[in-house]
mmCIF file of C-alpha atoms in Angstrom:
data_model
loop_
_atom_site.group_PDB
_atom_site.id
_atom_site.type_symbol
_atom_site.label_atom_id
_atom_site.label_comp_id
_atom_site.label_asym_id
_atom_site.label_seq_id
_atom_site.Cartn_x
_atom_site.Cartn_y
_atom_site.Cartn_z
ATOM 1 C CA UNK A 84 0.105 17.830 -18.677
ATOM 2 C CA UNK A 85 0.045 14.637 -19.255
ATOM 3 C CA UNK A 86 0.075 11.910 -16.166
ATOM 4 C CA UNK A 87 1.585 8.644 -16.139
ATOM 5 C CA UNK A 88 -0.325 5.412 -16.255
ATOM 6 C CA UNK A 89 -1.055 4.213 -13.125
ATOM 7 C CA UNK A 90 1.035 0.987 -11.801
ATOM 8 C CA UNK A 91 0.699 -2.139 -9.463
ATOM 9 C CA UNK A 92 2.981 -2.988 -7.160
ATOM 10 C CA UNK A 93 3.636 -6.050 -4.986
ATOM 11 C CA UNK A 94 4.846 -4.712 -1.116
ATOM 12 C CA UNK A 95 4.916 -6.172 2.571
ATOM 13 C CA UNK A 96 2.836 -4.739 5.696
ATOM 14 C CA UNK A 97 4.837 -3.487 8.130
ATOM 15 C CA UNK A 98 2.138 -1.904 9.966
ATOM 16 C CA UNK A 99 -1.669 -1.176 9.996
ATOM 17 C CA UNK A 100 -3.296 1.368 12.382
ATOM 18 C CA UNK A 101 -6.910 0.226 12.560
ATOM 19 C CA UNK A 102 -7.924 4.464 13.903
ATOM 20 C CA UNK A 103 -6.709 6.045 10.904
ATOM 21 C CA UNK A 104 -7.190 2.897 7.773
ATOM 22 C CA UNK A 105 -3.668 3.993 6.797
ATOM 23 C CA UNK A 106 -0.702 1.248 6.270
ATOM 24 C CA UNK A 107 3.613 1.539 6.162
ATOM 25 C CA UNK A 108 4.140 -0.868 3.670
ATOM 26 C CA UNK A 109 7.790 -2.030 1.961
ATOM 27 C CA UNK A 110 7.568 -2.183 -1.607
ATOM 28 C CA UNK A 111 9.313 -5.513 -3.099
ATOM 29 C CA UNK A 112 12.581 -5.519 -4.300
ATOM 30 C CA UNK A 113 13.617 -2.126 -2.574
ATOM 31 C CA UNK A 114 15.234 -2.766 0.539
ATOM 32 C CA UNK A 115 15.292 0.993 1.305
ATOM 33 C CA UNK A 116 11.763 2.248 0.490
ATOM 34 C CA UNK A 117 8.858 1.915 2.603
ATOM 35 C CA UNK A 118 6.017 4.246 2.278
ATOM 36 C CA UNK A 119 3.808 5.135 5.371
ATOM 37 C CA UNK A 120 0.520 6.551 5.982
ATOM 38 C CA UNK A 121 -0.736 4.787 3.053
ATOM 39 C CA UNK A 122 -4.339 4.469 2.549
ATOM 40 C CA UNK A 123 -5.819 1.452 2.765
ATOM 41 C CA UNK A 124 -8.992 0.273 0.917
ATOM 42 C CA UNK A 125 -12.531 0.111 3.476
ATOM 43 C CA UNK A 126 -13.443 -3.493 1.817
ATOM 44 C CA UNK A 127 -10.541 -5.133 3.518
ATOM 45 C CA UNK A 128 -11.075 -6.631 6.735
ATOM 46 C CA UNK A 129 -9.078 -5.035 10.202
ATOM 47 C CA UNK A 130 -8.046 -8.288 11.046
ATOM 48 C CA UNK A 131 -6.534 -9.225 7.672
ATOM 49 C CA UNK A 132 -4.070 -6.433 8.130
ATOM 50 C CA UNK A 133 -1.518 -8.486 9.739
ATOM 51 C CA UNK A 134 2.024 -7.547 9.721
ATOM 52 C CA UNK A 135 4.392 -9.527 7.469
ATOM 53 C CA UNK A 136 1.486 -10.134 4.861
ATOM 54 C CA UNK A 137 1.878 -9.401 1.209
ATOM 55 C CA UNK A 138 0.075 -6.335 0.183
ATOM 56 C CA UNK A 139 -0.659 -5.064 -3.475
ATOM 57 C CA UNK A 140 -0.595 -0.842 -3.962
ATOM 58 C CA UNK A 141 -1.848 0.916 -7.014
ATOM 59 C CA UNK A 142 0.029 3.856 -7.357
ATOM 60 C CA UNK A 143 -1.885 6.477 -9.417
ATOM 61 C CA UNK A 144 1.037 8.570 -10.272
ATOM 62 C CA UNK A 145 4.033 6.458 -10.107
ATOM 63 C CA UNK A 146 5.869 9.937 -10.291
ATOM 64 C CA UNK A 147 4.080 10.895 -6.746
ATOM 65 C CA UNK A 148 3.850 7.937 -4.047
ATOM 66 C CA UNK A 149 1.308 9.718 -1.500
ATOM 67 C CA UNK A 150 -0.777 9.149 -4.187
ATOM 68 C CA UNK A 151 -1.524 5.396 -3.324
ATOM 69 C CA UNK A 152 -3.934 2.792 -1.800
ATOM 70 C CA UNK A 153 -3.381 -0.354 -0.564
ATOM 71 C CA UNK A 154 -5.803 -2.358 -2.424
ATOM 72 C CA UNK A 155 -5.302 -6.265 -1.035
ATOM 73 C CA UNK A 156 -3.920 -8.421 1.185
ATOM 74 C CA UNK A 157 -2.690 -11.674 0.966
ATOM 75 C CA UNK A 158 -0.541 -14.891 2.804
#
């Protein structure tokens, strides 16, 4: 079986819970999907995780999206 190649997407924070490191992010251009419980990478700061930032998500298997980190954060 052969997996598909991992992809980058561009989303917005909706939410950050600082207990768990886990996100619910809105992926750009998709009105209707947000993803929660996301993982979120250790390296970025609590206090960067603001709500309304832009976020970047790798999605491992684009087929499967629990399969995802949040990777970055940015204004």
């Amino acid at each position: 079986m052969e997996l598909a190649p991992p992809a980058v997407k561009r989303g917005i924070l909706r939410a950050f819970n600082s207990g768990t490191y886990r996100a619910e992010v809105s992926i750009a251009g998709s009105l209707s999907t947000t993803l929660t419980n996301v993982p979120v990478a250790r390296n970025i700061a609590t206090s960067a995780m603001v709500a309304g930032r832009h976020a970047a998500i790798i999605f491992f298997d684009v087929t499967d999206p629990t399969d995802a980190v949040l990777c970055a954060v940015w204004e």
